[in-house]
Every structure is written in structure tokens, then in C-alpha cells.
């Protein structure tokens, strides 16, 4: 048996699903995963169909592309229109801004390059005559690599590269959801990748202050069933703790080196999330020492932000609307012709529902 097959065994999955069913009984629970990879894995493996009727699994703001607000895209597009070279990961290309996307801008002649690592932006800057702006979007998972790249740019004294930072922190967004009276969450399936970096401690106040169980979960089907089982067991026992169900990758104190890099390069700021609005202490920006590499201060005319009419991405990201409840889902909005960000990214809830859930 391959190593990975151990996490996909059908009989073990059935046993876990039965145990979850017994724990849930006649209760009704709403658990939320806050990770695009969980969203896709749950659909792709068919796990949702194994869950008891009383248990729903909602997707929260766990897709980094989806939670990045239009205003960020609009600023990036404005920088591109000013002649700067934009370096971005491919999943940002088709995300609609207020009136355009990076893909459309590239078709109109803007210099938009897809890169596979932040370090590629340094190479691009060394080979380029103009300024290169790297679009740094993502959670705690990708922020350390960007921090290391900023330090490398400084070490090389490479001033032609700038960073437009929109990194976001997951635990403050989870707290924001718990404070929202319209959102019901009985347990959080915490993101495995993010937790590799931050560890389990940042979730403790969520469990203790709000009485909501948190289980850090991996991405294979059995990982996820185990995470759901532990959440259901906590609900049945009336406890609210932080548990790690992904011990092969996550330590309670996270990754010290990665956290050190983030601490050295970034400061924590209040930040804007699509769907959640402004969330206190939920974003990262470059520290003043790195002002030379900060694209945020570059003067540029940014168009007024406009949200796509009828799109319910905000509600989808808060878990108050299932994607098919959006009137545009599968009609005006499809992966080929996305209206909102949640249909663009392969990890977006709308795209996952479209591909696997219909
Ligand atoms: S289906 Fe499309 S328009 Fe509707 S919420 Fe999702 S991304 Fe937005």
C-alpha cells in the first residue's frame, strides 16, 4: 500500500462516518472549514455525501484569492497601466477587479508575468528595464516565503522590485465570523497549511472565549473525517478545545523560523477582506525599514471600487449562503465566465460547487 493510500481507505472512512453519525444523533451542527484545499478535498473525495443529515460543512474565508478585495486588484491594475511589470501567481489572472482583470489588461498590452515563486520576481527585476511589482497575496502559509524574498531583495540591493502586500491572517477572520450574529458556527476545522506555520496556540482564544471547538485538520479524506469526528465528539461532550488532528505536519508552536521571518519583515494592520469588510489586526504590510520595496506608496490613480452586481461572494465567504443559492451560479457565472472571485480560483467555494456539487 502506498503511504498516501493509508489516508484514503474506504472501510476506515465508513467506520469514521458511522461514528460521526452516532455522535451527531438527532442534533444539528454547522462546522466550518477555513481553507480552500479542504473545500476541494471534501468535494473531490465524496466525503460530504458520507456525513449525517444533521451535520453541515460550510466553507469560510479560506481561499486567499477570493478574500482579496477588488480595491487591491484595482491598484495592481493601475500600476500595470502605469507601465510597471506585474509578477503574479496564475490564480490571480482571471479574478475580476472593478472593471477589468489582469488577464484583460495583459491582452491590452500590460506587462503581466505569471511566476511560480516570489523569487522569480527578483530574476524578472534583474532582467527588466522597468520596475517589477510582485503581487503578494495569501495567508500565513505564503507570507514567510515573501518575507524571505523581501530580505533577499535587500541583500542584493535590488531596488527595481516592489511588493504589493495583501497577506492576511486567518485567526482574526475566524474571530470576526464568531462575532457576526448572522453566522452560525459550532466548530472550526482549522487550516492545516496555515497551522504548520502558526501552530495551534492562536486558535486557543477562539475556543476559550467563544466556546467553539477547533480542530486542525489535514487534507486527505481520512484526515478530514477524523477532524469532523473530533469536532462532533467535542460537541457531544460539551467541550471546546483546540486539537491537532494533523500531527504529522503541525506542532503546537508552529514553525519558529517562518514566524521569525514574518516578524522581521511585516507589521500587523487592520485589513479589508472581501465579504467580511474591515477586520482588526488581520493583515500584514511591510515594516517601515522596507519602505524602498513597498509598492503601496507608489502614487497611482485607482478607479473607484465597484462590486459585481448580484454576486453573493461576500455571503458565500461568511458561510451564510450556499453557492447554488446565488442567482448567478451556473447561469451568468461559471468557471469559464466568472462574475466573482469565488468562481475563479480552483479553491473557491463557488468553483468547487460548480465542478463537484451540482
Ligand atoms: S456564483 Fe458567481 S456571482 Fe454568485 S457568489 Fe459565486 S462567484 Fe459570485
XYZ file of C-alpha atoms in Angstrom, residues 4 66 81 89 135 152 168 171 180 218 227 230 278 284 289 300 353-354:
18
model
C -0.931 8.107 0.839
C -11.350 35.016 -3.005
C -1.374 50.747 -16.629
C 0.755 33.740 -9.323
C 1.544 40.779 -6.083
C 16.852 38.736 -0.411
C -3.961 38.060 5.567
C -7.414 33.643 13.245
C -21.202 38.052 13.426
C -5.057 17.630 7.221
C -11.232 16.290 12.103
C -13.161 15.159 16.852
C -12.511 45.596 7.698
C 0.351 42.188 7.039
C 12.543 49.595 7.180
C -1.275 55.974 -8.926
C -19.676 23.531 -6.042
C -19.823 24.026 -9.799
